[in-house]
Coordinates of N, CA and C in Angstrom, one line a residue:
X119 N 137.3 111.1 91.7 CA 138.1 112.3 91.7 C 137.4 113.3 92.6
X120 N 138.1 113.7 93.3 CA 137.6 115.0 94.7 C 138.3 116.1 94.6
X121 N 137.8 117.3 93.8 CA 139.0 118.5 94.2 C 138.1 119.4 95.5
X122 N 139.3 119.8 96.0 CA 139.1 120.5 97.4 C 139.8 122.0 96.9
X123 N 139.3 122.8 97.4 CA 139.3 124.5 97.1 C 140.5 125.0 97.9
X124 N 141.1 126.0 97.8 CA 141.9 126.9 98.9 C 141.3 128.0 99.5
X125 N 141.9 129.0 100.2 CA 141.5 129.7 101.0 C 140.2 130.9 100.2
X126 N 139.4 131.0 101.0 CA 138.4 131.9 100.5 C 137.7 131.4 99.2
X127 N 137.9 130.2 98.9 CA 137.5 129.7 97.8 C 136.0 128.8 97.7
X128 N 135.7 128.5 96.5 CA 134.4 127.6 96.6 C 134.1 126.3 95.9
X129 N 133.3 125.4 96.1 CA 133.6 124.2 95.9 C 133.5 124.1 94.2
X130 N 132.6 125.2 93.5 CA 132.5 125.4 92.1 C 133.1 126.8 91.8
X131 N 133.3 127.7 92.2 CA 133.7 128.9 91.6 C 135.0 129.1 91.2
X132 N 135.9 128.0 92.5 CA 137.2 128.0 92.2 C 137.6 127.0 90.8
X133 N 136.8 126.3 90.5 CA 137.0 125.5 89.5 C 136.0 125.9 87.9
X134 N 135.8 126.9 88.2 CA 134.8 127.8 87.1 C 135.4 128.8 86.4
X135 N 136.0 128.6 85.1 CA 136.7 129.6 83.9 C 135.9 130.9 84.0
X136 N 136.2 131.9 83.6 CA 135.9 133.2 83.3 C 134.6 132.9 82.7
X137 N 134.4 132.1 81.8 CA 133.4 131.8 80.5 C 132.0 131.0 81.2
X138 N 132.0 130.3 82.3 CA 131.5 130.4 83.1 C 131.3 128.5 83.0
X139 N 132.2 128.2 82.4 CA 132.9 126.5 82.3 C 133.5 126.0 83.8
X140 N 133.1 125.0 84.2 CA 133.2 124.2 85.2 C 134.1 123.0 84.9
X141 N 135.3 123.5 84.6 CA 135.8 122.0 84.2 C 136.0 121.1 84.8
X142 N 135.2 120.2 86.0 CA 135.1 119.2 86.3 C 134.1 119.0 86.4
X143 N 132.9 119.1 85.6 CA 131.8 119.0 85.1 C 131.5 119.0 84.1
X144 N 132.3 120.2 83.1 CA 131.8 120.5 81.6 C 132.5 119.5 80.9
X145 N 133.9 119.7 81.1 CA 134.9 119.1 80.4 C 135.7 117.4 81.0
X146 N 135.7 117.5 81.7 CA 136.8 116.0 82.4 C 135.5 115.1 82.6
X147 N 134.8 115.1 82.2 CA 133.7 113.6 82.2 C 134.1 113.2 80.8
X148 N 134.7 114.4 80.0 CA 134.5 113.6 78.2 C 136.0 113.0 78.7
X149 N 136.8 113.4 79.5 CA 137.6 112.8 78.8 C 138.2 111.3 79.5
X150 N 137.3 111.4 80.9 CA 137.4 110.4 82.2 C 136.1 110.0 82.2
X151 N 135.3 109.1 81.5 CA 134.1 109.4 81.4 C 133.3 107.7 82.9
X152 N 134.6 107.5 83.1 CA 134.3 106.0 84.2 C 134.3 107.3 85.6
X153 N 134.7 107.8 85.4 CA 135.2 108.5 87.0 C 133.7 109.7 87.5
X154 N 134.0 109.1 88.9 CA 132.5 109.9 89.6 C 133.4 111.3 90.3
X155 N 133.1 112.3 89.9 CA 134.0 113.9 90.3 C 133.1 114.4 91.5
X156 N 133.9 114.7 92.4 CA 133.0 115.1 93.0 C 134.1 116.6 93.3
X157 N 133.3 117.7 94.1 CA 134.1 118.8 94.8 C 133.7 118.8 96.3
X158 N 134.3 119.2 97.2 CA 134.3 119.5 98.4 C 134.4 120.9 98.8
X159 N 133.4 121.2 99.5 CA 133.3 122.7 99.9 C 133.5 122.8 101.4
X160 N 134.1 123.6 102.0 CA 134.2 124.1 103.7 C 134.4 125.4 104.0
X161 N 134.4 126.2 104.9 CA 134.6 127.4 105.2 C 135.6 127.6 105.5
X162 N 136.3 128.1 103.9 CA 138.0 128.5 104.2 C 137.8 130.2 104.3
X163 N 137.0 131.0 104.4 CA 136.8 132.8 104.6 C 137.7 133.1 105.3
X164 N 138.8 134.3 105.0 CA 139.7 134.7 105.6 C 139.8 136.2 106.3
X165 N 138.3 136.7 105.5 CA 137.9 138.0 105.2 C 136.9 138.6 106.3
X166 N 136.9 139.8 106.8 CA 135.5 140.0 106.8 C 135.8 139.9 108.4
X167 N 134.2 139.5 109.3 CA 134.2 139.5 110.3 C 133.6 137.9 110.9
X168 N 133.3 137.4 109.2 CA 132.9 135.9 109.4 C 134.3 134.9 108.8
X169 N 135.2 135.5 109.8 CA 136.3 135.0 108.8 C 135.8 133.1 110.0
X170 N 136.5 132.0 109.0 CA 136.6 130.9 109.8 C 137.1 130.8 110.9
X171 N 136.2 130.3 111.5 CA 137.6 129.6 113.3 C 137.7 128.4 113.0
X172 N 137.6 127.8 112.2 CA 138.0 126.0 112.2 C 139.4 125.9 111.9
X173 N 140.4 125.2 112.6 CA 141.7 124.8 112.9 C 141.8 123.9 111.3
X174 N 143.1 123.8 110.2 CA 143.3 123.0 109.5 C 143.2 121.6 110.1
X175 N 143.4 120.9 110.8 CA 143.2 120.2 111.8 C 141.8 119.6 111.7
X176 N 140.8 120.3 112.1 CA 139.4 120.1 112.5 C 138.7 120.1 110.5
X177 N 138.6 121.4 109.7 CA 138.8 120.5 108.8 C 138.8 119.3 108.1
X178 N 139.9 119.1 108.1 CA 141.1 117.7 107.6 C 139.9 116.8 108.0
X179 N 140.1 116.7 109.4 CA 139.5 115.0 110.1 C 137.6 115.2 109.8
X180 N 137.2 116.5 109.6 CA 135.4 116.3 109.2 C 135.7 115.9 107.6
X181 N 136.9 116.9 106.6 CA 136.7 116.1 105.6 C 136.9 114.3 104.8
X182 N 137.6 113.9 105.8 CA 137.7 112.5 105.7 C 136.3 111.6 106.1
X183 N 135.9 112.2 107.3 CA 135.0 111.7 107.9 C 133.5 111.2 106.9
X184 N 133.6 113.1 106.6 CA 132.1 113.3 105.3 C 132.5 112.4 103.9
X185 N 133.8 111.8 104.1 CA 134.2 111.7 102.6 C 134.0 110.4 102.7
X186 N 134.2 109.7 103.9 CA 134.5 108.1 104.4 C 132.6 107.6 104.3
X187 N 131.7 108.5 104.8 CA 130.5 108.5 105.1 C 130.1 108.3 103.7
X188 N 130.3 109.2 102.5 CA 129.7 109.2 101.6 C 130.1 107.9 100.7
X189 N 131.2 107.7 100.8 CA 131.7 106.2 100.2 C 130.5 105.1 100.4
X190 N 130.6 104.6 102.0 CA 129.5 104.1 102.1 C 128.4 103.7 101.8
X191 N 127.3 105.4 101.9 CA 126.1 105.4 101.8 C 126.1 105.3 100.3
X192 N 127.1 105.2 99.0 CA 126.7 105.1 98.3 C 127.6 103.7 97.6
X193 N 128.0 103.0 98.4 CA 128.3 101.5 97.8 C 129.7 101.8 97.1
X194 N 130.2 102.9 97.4 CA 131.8 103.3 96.1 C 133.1 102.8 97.0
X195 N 132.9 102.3 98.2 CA 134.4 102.3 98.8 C 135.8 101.5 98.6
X196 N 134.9 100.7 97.4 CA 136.2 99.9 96.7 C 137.1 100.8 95.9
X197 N 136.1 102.0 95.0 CA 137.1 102.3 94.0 C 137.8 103.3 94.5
X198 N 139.0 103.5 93.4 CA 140.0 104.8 94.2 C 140.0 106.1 93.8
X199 N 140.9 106.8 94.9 CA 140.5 107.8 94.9 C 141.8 108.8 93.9
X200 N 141.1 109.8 93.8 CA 142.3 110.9 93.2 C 142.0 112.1 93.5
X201 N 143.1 112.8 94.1 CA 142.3 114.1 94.5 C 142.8 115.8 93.7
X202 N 142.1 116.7 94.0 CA 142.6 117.6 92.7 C 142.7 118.5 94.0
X203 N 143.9 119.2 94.4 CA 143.9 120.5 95.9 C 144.4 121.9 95.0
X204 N 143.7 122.6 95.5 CA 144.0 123.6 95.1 C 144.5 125.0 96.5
X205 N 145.7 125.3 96.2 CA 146.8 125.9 97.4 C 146.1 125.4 98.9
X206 N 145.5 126.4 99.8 CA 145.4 125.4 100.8 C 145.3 124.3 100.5
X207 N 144.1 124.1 99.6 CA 143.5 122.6 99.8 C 144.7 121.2 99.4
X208 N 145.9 122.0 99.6 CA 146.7 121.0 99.4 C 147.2 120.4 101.4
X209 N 147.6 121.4 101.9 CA 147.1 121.6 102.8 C 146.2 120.6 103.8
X210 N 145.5 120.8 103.5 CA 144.2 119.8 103.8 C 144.1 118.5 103.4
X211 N 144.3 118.6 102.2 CA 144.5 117.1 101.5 C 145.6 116.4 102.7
X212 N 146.8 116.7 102.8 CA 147.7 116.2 103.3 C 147.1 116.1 105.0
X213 N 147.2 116.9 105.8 CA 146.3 116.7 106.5 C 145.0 115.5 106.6
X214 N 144.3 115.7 106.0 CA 143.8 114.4 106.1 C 144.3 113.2 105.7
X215 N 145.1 113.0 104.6 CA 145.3 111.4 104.5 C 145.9 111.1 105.5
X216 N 147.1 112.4 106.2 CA 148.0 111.5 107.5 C 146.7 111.1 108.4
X217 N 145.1 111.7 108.7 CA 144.6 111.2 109.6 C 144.1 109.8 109.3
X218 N 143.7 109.7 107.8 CA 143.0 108.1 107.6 C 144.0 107.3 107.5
X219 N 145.3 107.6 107.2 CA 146.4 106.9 107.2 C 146.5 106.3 108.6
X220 N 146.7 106.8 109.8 CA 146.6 106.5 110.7 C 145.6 105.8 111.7
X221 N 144.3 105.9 110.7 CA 143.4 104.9 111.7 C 143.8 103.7 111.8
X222 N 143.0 102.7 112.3 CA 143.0 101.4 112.9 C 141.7 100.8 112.3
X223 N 141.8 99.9 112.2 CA 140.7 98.9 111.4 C 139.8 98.4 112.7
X224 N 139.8 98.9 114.0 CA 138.8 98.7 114.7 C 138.5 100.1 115.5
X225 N 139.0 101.3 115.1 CA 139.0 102.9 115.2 C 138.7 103.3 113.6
X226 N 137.8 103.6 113.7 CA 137.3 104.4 112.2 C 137.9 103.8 111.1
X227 N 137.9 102.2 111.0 CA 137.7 101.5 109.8 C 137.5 102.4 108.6
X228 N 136.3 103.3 108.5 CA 136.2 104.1 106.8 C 136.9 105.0 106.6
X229 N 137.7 105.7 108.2 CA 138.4 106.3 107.4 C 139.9 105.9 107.0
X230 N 140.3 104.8 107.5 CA 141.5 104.2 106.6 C 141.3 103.5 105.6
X231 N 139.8 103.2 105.3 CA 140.0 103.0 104.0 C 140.0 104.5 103.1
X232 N 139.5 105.1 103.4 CA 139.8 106.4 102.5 C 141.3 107.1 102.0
X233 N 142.2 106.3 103.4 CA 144.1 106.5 102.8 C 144.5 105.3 102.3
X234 N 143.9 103.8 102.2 CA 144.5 103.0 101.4 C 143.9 103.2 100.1
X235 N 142.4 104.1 99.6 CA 142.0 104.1 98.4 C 142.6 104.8 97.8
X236 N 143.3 106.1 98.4 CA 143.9 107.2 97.6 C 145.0 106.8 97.1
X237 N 144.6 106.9 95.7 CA 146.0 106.6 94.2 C 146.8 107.5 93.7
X238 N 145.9 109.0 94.1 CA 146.9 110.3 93.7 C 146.5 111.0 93.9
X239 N 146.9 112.3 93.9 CA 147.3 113.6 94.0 C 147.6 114.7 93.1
X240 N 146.9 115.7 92.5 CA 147.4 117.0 91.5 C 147.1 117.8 92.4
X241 N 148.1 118.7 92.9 CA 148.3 119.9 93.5 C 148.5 120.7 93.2
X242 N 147.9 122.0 92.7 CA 147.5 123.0 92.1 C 147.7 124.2 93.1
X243 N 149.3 125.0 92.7 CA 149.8 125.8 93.1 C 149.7 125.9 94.7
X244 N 149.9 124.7 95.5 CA 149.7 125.0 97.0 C 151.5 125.2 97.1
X245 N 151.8 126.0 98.1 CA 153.0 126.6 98.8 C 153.5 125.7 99.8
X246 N 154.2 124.4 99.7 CA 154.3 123.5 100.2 C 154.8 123.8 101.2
X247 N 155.8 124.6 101.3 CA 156.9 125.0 102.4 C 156.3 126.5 103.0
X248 N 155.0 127.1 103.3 CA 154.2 127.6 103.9 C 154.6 129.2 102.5
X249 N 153.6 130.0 103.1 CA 153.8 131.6 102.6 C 154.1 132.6 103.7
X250 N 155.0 133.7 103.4 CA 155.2 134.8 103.8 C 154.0 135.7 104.3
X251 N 153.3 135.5 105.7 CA 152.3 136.1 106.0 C 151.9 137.6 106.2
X252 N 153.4 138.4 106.4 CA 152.9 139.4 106.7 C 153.1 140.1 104.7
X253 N 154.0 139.5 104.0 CA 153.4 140.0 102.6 C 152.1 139.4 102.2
X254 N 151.3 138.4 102.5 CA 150.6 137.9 102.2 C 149.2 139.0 102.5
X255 N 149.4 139.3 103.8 CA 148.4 140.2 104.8 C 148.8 141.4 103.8
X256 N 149.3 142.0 103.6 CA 150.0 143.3 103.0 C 148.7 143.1 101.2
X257 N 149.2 142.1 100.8 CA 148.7 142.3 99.4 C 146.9 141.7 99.1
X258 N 147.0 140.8 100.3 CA 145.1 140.4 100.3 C 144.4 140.7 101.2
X259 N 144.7 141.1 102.9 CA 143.9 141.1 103.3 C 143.8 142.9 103.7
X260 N 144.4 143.6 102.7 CA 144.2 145.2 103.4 C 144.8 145.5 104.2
X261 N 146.2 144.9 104.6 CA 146.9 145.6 106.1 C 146.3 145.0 107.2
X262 N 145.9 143.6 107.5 CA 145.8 143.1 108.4 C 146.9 143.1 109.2
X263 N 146.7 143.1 110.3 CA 148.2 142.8 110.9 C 148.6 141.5 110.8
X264 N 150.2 141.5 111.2 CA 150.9 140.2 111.5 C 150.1 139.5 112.7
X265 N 150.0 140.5 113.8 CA 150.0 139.8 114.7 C 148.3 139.0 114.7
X266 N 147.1 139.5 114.0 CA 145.7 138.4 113.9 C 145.9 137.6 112.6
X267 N 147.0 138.0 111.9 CA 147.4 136.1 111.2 C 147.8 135.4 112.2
X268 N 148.6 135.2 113.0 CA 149.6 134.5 113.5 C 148.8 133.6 115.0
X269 N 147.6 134.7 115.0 CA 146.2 134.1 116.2 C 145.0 133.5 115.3
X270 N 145.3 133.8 114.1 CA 144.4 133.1 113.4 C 144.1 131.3 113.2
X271 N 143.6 130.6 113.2 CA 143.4 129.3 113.5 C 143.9 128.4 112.0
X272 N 143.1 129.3 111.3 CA 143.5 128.9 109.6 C 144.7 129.3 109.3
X273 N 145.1 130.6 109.5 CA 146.2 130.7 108.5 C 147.2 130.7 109.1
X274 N 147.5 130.5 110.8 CA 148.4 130.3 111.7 C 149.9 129.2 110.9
X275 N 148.9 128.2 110.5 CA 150.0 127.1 110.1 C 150.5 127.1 109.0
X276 N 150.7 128.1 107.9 CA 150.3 128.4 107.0 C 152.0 129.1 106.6
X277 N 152.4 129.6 107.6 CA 153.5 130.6 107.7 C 154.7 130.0 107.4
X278 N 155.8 130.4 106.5 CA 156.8 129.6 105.9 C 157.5 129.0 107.4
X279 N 158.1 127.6 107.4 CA 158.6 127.0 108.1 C 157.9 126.5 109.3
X280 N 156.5 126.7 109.5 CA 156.3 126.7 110.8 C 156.4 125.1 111.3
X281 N 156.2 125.5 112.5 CA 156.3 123.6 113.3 C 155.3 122.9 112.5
X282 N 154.3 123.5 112.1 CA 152.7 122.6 111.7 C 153.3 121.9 110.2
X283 N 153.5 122.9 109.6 CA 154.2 122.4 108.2 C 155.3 121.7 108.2
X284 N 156.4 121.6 109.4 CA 157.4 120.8 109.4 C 156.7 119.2 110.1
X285 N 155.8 119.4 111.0 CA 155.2 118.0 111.2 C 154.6 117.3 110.4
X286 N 153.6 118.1 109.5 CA 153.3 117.8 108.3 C 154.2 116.6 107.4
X287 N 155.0 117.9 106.7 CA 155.8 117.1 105.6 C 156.7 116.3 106.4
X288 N 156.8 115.4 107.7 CA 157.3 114.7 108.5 C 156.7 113.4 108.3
X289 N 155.1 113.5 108.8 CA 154.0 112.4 108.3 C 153.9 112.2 107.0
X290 N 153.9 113.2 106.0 CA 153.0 112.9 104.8 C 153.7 112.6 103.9
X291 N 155.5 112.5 104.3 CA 156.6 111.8 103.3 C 156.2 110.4 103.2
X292 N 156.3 109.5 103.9 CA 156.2 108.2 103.7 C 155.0 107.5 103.1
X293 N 153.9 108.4 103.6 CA 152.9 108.2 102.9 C 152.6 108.6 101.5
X294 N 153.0 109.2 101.0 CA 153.2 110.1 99.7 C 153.8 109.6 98.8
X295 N 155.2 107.9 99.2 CA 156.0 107.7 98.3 C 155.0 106.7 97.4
X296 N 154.3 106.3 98.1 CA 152.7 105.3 97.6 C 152.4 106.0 96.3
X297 N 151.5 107.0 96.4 CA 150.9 107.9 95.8 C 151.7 108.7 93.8
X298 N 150.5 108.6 93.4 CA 150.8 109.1 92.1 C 151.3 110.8 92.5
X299 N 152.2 111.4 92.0 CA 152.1 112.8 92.7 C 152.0 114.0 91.3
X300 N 151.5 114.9 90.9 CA 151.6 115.8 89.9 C 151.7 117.2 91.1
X301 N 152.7 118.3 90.5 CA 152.7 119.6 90.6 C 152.3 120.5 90.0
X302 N 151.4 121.4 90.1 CA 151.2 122.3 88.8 C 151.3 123.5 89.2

């Protein structure tokens, strides 16, 4: 099991109760007790002056990459995968499977094993059909303007309808009908 974070989020904080419970450490080992959990952390910062320049895109293909690597070095690449995304990181999730989906078994072999291992999917409040950025900018980022979302690298693709999100859910239909899928 791999959950992946959303924007400005962290690989434990986002998954850490008020109470200061980790439930994919405290709780989901009692009750999945075969399954190795892992979380994924990257620099989703939207804030600030260290906000990210990494493209969903660039992302996507290092987390398959780091994910495909760790399989390996630890002898796991038979068993399967399930992943837990949380808003972007749904995002991202999809994003990457179309990229291991697409390898070639003599072009990055591990990482198509990483889209034939994936068995499911829980996606946790991601905005499939993108968000409203200038309300978005309005209520989190302080009156950012429209116009440094829209040049922004992260949250560029992010914008209801855009081409990125319509390419997206173009690739990640057919791939997707495989897959266990939950919404939450």
């Amino acid at each position: 099991i791999v959950a992946i974070h959303g924007l400005d989020g962290d690989r434990e904080a986002s998954f850490t109760a008020d109470n200061g419970v980790l439930w994919l450490r405290d709780l989901l080992p009692e009750a999945i007790s075969s399954a190795r959990i892992l979380t994924y952390g990257y620099d989703a910062r939207t804030e600030g002056t260290n906000r990210s320049q990494q493209s969903l895109y660039d992302i996507s293909v290092d987390f398959v990459a780091k994910l495909s690597a760790f399989r390996s070095s630890t002898g796991t690449n038979d068993g399967r995968l399930i992943f837990i995304a949380h808003s972007f990181g749904g995002f991202m999730f999809k994003n990457a499977l179309i990229h291991a989906s697409s390898a070639h078994n003599r072009h990055l072999p591990n990482h198509l094993e990483v889209g034939t291992a994936t068995y499911g999917v829980i996606f946790m409040g991601t905005p499939h059909q993108g968000v409203d950025l200038l309300e978005w900018a309005q209520s989190r980022l302080n009156g950012r303007s429209i116009e440094s979302l829209q040049d922004d690298p992260l949250l560029r693709p992010l914008a209801f309808h855009s081409e990125v999100l319509r390419q997206q859910l173009a690739q990640y239909n057919p791939i997707s009908s495989r897959l266990k899928t939950v919404f939450c």
